[in-house]
XYZ file of C-alpha atoms in Angstrom:
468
model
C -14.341 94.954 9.883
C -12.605 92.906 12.581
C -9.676 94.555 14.614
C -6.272 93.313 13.685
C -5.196 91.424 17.022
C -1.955 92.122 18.795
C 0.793 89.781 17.842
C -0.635 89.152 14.646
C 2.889 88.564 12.923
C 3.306 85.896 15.945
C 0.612 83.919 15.172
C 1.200 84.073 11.314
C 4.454 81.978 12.326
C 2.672 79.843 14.413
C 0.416 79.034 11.711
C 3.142 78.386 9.329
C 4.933 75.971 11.419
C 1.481 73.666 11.678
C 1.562 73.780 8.262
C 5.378 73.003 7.721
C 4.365 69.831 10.431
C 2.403 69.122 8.103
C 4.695 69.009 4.892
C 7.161 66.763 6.812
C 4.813 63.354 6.216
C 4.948 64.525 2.739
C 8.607 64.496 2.490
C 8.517 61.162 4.246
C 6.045 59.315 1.715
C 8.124 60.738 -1.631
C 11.446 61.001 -0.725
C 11.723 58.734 2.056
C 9.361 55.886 1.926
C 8.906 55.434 -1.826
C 13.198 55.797 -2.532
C 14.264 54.776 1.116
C 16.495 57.633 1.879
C 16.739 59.311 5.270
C 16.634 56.058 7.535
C 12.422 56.181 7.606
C 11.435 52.952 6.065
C 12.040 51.258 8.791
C 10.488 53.705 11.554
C 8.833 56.996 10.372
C 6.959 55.293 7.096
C 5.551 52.388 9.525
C 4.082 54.761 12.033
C 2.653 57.050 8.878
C 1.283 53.629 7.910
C 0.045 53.224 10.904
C -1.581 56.867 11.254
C -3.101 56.323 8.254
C -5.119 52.853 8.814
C -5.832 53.814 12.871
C -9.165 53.073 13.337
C -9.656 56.340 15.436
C -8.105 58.680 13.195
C -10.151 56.904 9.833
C -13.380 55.078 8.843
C -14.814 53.576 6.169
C -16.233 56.591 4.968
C -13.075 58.508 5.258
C -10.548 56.152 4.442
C -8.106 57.406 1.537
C -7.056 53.928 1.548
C -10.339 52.428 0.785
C -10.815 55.451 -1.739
C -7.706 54.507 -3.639
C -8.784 50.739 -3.909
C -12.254 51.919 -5.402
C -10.180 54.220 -7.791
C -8.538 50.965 -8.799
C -11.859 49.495 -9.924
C -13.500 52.137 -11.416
C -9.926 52.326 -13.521
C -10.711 48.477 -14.450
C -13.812 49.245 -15.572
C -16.103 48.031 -12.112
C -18.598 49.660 -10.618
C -16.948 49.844 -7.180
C -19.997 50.728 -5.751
C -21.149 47.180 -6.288
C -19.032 45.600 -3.575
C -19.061 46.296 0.274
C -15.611 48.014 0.035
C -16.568 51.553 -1.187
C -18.742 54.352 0.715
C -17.222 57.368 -0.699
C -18.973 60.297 -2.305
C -18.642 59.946 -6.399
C -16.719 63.033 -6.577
C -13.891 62.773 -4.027
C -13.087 59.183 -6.156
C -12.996 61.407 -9.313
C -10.174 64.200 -7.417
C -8.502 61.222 -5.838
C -8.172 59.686 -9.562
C -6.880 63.193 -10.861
C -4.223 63.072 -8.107
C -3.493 59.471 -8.588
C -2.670 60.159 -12.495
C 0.047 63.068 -11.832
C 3.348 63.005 -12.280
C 4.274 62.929 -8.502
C 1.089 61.225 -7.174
C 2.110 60.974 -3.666
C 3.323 64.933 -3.669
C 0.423 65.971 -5.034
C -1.950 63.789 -2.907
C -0.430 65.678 0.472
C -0.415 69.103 -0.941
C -3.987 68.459 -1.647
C -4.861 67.574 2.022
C -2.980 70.241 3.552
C -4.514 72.489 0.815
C -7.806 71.751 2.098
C -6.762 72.211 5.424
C -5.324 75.254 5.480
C -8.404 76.463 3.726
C -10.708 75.322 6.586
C -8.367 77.749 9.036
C -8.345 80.393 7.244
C -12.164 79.652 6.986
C -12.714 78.807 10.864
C -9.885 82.050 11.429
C -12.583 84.530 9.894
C -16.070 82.780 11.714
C -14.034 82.715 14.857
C -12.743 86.248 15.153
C -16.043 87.863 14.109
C -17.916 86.010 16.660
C -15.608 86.975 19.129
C -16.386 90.444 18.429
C -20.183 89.589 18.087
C -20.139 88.171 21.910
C -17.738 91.599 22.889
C -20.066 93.777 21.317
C -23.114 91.978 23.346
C -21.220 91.892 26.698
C -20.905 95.379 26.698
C -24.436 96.387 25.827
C -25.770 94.249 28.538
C -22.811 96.068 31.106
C -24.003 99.550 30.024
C -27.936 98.307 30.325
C -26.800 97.348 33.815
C -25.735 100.448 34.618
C -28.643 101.893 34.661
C -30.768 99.007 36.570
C -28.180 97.307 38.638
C -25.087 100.170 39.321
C -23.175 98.047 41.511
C -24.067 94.875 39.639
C -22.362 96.207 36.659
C -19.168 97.758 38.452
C -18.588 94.502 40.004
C -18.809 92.171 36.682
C -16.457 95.120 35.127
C -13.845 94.191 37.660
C -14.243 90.685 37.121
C -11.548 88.371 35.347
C -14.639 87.913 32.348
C -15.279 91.765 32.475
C -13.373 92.365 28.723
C -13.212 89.239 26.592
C -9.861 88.593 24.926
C -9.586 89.560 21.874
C -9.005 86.717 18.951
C -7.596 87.650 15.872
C -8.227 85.523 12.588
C -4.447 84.725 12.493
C -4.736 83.325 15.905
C -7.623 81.327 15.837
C -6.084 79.956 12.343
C -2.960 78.519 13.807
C -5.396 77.007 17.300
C -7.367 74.951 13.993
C -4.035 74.041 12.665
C -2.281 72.860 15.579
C -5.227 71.206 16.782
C -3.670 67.689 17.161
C -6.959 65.670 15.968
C -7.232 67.739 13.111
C -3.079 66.901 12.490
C -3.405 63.770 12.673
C -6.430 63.697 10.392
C -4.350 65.719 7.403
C -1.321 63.073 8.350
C -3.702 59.828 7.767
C -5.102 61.995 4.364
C -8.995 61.084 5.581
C -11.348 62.757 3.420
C -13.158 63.859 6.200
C -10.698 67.179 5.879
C -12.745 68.043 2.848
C -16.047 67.788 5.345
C -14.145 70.153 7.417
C -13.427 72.649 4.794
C -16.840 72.395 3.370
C -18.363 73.340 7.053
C -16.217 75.963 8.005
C -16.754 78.116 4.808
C -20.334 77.525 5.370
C -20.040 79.414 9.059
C -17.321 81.584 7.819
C -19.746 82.840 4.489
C -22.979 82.681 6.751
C -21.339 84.881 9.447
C -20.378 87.475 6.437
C -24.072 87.493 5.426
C -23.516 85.237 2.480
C -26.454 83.312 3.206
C -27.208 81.765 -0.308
C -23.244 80.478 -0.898
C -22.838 79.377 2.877
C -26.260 76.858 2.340
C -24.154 75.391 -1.129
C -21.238 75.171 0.847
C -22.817 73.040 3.784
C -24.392 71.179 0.487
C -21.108 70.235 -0.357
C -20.422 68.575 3.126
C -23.898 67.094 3.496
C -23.536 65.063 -0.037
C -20.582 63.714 1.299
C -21.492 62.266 4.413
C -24.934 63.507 5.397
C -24.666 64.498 8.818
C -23.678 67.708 8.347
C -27.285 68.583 7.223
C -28.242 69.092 10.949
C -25.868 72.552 10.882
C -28.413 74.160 8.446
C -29.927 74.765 11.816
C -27.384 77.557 12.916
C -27.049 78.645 9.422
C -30.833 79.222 9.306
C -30.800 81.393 12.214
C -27.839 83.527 11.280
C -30.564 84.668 8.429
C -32.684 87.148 10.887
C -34.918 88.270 7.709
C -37.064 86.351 5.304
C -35.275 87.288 2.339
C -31.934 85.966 3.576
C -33.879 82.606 4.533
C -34.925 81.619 1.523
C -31.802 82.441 0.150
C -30.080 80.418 2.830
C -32.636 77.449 1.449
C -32.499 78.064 -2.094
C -28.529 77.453 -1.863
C -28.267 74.499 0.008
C -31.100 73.219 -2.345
C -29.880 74.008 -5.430
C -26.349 72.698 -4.139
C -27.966 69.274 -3.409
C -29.668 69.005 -6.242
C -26.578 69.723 -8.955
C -24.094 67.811 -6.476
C -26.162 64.111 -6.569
C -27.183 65.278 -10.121
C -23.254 65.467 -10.681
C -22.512 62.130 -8.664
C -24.889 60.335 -11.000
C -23.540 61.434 -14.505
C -20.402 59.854 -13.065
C -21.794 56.720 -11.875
C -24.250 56.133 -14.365
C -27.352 55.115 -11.690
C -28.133 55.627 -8.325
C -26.613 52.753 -7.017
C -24.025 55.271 -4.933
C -26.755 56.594 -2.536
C -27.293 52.969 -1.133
C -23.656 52.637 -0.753
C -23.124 56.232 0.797
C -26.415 57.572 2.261
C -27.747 53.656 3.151
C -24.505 52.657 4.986
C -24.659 55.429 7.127
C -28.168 55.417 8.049
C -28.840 51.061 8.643
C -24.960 50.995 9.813
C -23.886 48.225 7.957
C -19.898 48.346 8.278
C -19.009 47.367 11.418
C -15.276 47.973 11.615
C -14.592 49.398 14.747
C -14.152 53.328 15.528
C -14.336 55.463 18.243
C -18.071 55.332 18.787
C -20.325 52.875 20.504
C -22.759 51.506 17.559
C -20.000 49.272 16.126
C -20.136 46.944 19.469
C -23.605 47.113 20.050
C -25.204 46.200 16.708
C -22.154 43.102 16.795
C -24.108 41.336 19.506
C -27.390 42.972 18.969
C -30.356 40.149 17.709
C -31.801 40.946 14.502
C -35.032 41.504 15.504
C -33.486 44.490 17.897
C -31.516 45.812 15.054
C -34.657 48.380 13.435
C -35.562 50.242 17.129
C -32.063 50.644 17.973
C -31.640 52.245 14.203
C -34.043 54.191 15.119
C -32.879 55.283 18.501
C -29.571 56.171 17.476
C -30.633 58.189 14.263
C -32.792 60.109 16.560
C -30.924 61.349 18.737
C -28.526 62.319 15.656
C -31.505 64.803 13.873
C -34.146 65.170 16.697
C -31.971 66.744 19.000
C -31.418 69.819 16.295
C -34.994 71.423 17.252
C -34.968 71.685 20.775
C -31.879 73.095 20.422
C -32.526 75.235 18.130
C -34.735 77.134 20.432
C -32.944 77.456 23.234
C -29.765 78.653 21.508
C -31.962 80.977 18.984
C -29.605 83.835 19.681
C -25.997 82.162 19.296
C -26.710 80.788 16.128
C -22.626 80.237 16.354
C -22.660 78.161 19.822
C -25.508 75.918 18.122
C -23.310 74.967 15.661
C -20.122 74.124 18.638
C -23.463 72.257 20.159
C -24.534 70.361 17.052
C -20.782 69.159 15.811
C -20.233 68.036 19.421
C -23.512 65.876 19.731
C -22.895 64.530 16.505
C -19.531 62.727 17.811
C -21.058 60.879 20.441
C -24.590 59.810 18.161
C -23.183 59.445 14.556
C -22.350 55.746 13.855
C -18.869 56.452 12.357
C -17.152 58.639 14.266
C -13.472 59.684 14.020
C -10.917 62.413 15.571
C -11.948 64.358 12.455
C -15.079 65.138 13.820
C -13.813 65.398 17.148
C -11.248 67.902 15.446
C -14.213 70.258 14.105
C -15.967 70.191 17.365
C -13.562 71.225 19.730
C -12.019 73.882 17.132
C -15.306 75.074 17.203
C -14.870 75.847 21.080
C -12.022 78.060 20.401
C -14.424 81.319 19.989
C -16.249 80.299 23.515
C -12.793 79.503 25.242
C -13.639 82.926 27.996
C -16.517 79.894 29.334
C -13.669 78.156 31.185
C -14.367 79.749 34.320
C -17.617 79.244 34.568
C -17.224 75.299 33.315
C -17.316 72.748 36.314
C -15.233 69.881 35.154
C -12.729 71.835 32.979
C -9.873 70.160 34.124
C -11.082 66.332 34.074
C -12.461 67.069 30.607
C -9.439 68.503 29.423
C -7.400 65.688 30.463
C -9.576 62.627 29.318
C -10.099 64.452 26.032
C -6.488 64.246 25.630
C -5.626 60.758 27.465
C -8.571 58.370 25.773
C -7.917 58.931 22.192
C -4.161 59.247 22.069
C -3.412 56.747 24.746
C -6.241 54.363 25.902
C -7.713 53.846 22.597
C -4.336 52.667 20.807
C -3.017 50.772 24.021
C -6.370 48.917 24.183
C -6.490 48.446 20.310
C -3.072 46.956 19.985
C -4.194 44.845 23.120
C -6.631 43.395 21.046
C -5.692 42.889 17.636
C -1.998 43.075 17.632
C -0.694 41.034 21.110
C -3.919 39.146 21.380
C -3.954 39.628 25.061
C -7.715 41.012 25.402
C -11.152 41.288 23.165
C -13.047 43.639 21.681
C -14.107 44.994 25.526
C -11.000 46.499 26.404
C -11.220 48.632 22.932
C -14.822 49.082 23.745
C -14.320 50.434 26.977
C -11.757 53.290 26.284
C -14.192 54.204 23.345
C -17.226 54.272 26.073
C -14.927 56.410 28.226
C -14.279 58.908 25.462
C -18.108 58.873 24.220
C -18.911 59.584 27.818
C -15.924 62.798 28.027
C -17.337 64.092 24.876
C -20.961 64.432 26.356
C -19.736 66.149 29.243
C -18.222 68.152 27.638
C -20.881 69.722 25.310
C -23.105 69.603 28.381
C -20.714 71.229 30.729
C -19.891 74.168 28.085
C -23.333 74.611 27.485
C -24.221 74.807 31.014
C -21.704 77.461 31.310
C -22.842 79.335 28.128
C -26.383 79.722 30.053
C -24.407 80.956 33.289
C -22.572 83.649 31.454
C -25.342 84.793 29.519
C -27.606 84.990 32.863
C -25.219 86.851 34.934
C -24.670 89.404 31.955
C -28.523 89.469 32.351
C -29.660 89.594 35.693
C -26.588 91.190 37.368
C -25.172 87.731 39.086
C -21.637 86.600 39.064
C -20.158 83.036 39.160
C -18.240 82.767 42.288
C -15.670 79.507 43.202
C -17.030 79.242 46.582
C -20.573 80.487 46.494
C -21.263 78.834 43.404
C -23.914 81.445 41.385
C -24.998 83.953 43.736
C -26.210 87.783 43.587
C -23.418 89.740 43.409
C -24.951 92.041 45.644
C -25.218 89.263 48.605
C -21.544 88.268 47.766
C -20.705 92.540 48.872
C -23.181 93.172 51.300
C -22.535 91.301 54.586
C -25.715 89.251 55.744
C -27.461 90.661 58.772
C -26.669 88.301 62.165
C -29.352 85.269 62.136
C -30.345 85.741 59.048
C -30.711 82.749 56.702
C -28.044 83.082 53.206
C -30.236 82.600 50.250
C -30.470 79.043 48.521
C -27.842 78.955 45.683
């Protein structure tokens, strides 16, 4: 069992409030927008608008908007997989038809979205807490193993700033998910990408627990509905340390993707929905701009370039899971943090969704920061570039007319480029901490990584320091 955090009434509160932020958009679209009351028709219901068709917050696999005009067709009859509109899993159309028929369609279509995403916190709140007491419990065996080999190695790391990790209770790491302000903005817009989320984090949450055969038909779940997420069987695999729990880890997620596409085609009728899913995402077909980099360069890209550069980017979306894989064998939960990051920059349609997952993902590893080089600059671009540059440079573009498609292009480049430093610095300082816990070596501001034992012990006069 974890231990109950301090302050866990606090964060409970917290958590609340993200979700009452949450219910305010709802209030907007039924009583405000719909019956014009409270002054928003003219202000709040055009920026909700806007929220929900931004092209960094939505794609066209996760547009609601796109969903609800394939609804419409499949209600007259079409096969909306037939047209180039429609690249949403079979069974999100069939709950988004269910919500569309209530009685209070938009009312029910919000509580659904901040159903699902208060599900993925309490999900993420559960995986996050117990690996926080995974890497506690780890820190201190390798502290009382240097006690023994390295005595004043160990006293010094146990007066260091990382000596104790904080602790992070689930209610805590709940309301970080829920106040995360891509993931916000991702319940505002209602992209189906929250049910990805949801789908993901139980998978962790139930692996973590030792529920190896639900966790693999839980990541099923997310990899019907937009593939991708296939490449975090990885970590799941390796939270399985004995054969038994392996198969069972397999046997799920097979038998989940085998009833879910069996499902999608008894509602379809043929398998004309894994061209217009699975096929979209893999020969990147839709073009509409997002926040990664394939959408420009397969605009201006000669056909006869198109196949390698297919290739190339695929590659680096899947290939990149082995390697991987065996470095981080033994934090199955930082290969997932890892694997979600990558995925933003490589994956064809990216969105702050993804983005969202990633970085909450960080939130058990958040002791790395003083170890991490460019923490600050990160921080700051992760921030700037998709809530500034990307919208300034968008309605540049499309709305004054003032600029191209390169202005958009470049803010998304800049943001492509933070998110790959970012995974790379955090993993670089992953390998720091775990080698100082180690070998008895501290990370020092000024020295850089140096024995903690030539950081005490002055150096003798005319002798050469030791290369860092």
């Amino acid at each position: 069992e974890v231990a109950p955090a301090p302050h866990t009434m606090r964060w409970q509160w917290v958590a609340c409030a993200a979700v009452a932020a949450r219910l305010l958009p709802c209030v907007a679209r039924v009583w405000g927008c719909d019956k014009g009351g409270f002054g928003l028709e003219s202000s709040g219901c055009a920026l909700l608008e806007d929220v929900s068709s931004s092209v960094q917050v939505v794609t066209p696999m996760t547009s609601f908007v796109r969903a609800r005009e394939c609804v419409a067709l499949m209600d007259k009859g079409h096969d909306p997989f037939a047209s180039e509109l429609c690249h949403e899993s079979p069974l999100v159309l069939v709950v988004v038809e269910l919500m569309l028929h209530a009685v209070v369609p938009e009312l029910v279509l919000d509580l659904l979205f901040v159903t699902a995403d208060v599900l993925a916190a309490l999900a993420f709140g559960r995986f996050a807490a117990g690996l926080r007491t995974q890497q506690s419990a780890w820190q201190r065996k390798q502290l009382d193993t240097l006690a023994v080999q390295k005595p004043r190695s160990a006293q010094l790391l146990r007066e260091s700033p990382v000596a104790e990790l904080p602790a992070l209770g689930r209610w805590q790491a709940a309301a970080m998910y829920l106040w995360n302000p891509f993931v916000l903005l991702t319940c505002v817009a209602r992209s189906t990408a929250v049910f990805d989320s949801v789908a993901i984090m139980l998978a962790l949450s139930l692996a973590l627990q030792g529920s190896h055969g639900k966790a693999g038909a839980a990541l099923a779940l997310a990899a019907s509905k937009s593939l991708y997420p296939i490449t975090l069987l990885a970590p799941l695999v390796l939270m399985a340390r004995r054969p038994g729990l392996l198969v069972r880890c397999m046997a799920g997620f097979g038998a989940g993707m085998a009833a879910l596409l069996a499902l999608c085609w008894l509602i379809v009728g043929s398998w004309q929905f894994v061209s217009a899913t699975y096929g979209v995402l893999l020969s990147v077909e839709d073009l509409t701009p997002n926040i990664g980099i394939a959408w420009y360069l397969f605009t201006g890209m000669f056909d006869h370039f198109r196949v390698f550069y297919l290739i190339v980017f695929q590659y680096c979306c899947f290939w990149f899971v082995i390697p991987l894989a065996l470095k981080f064998s033994d934090a199955p939960g930082f290969l997932a943090f890892v694997l979600a990051a990558l995925l933003t920059v490589f994956q064809p349609y990216p969105s702050l969704a993804h983005v969202g997952l990633a970085t909450s993902l960080f939130v058990p590893w958040s002791f790395l920061a003083p170890y991490s080089r460019y923490a600050f600059g990160i921080g700051t671009l992760m921030i700037v570039c998709p809530l500034i540059l990307c919208p300034l440079t968008w309605n540049i573009w499309v709305h004054s007319g003032a600029g191209n498609a390169n202005f958009f292009f470049s803010a998304t480049l800049l943001f492509a480029a933070t998110r790959l430093v970012f995974v790379t610095d955090v993993a670089n300082a992953y390998r720091r901490w775990q080698f100082g816990l180690e070998h008895g070596e501290a990370c020092d501001d000024t020295l850089g990584f140096a024995e903690v034992e030539a950081v005490v012990e002055p150096r003798p006069k005319g002798a050469k320091p030791k290369a860092q």
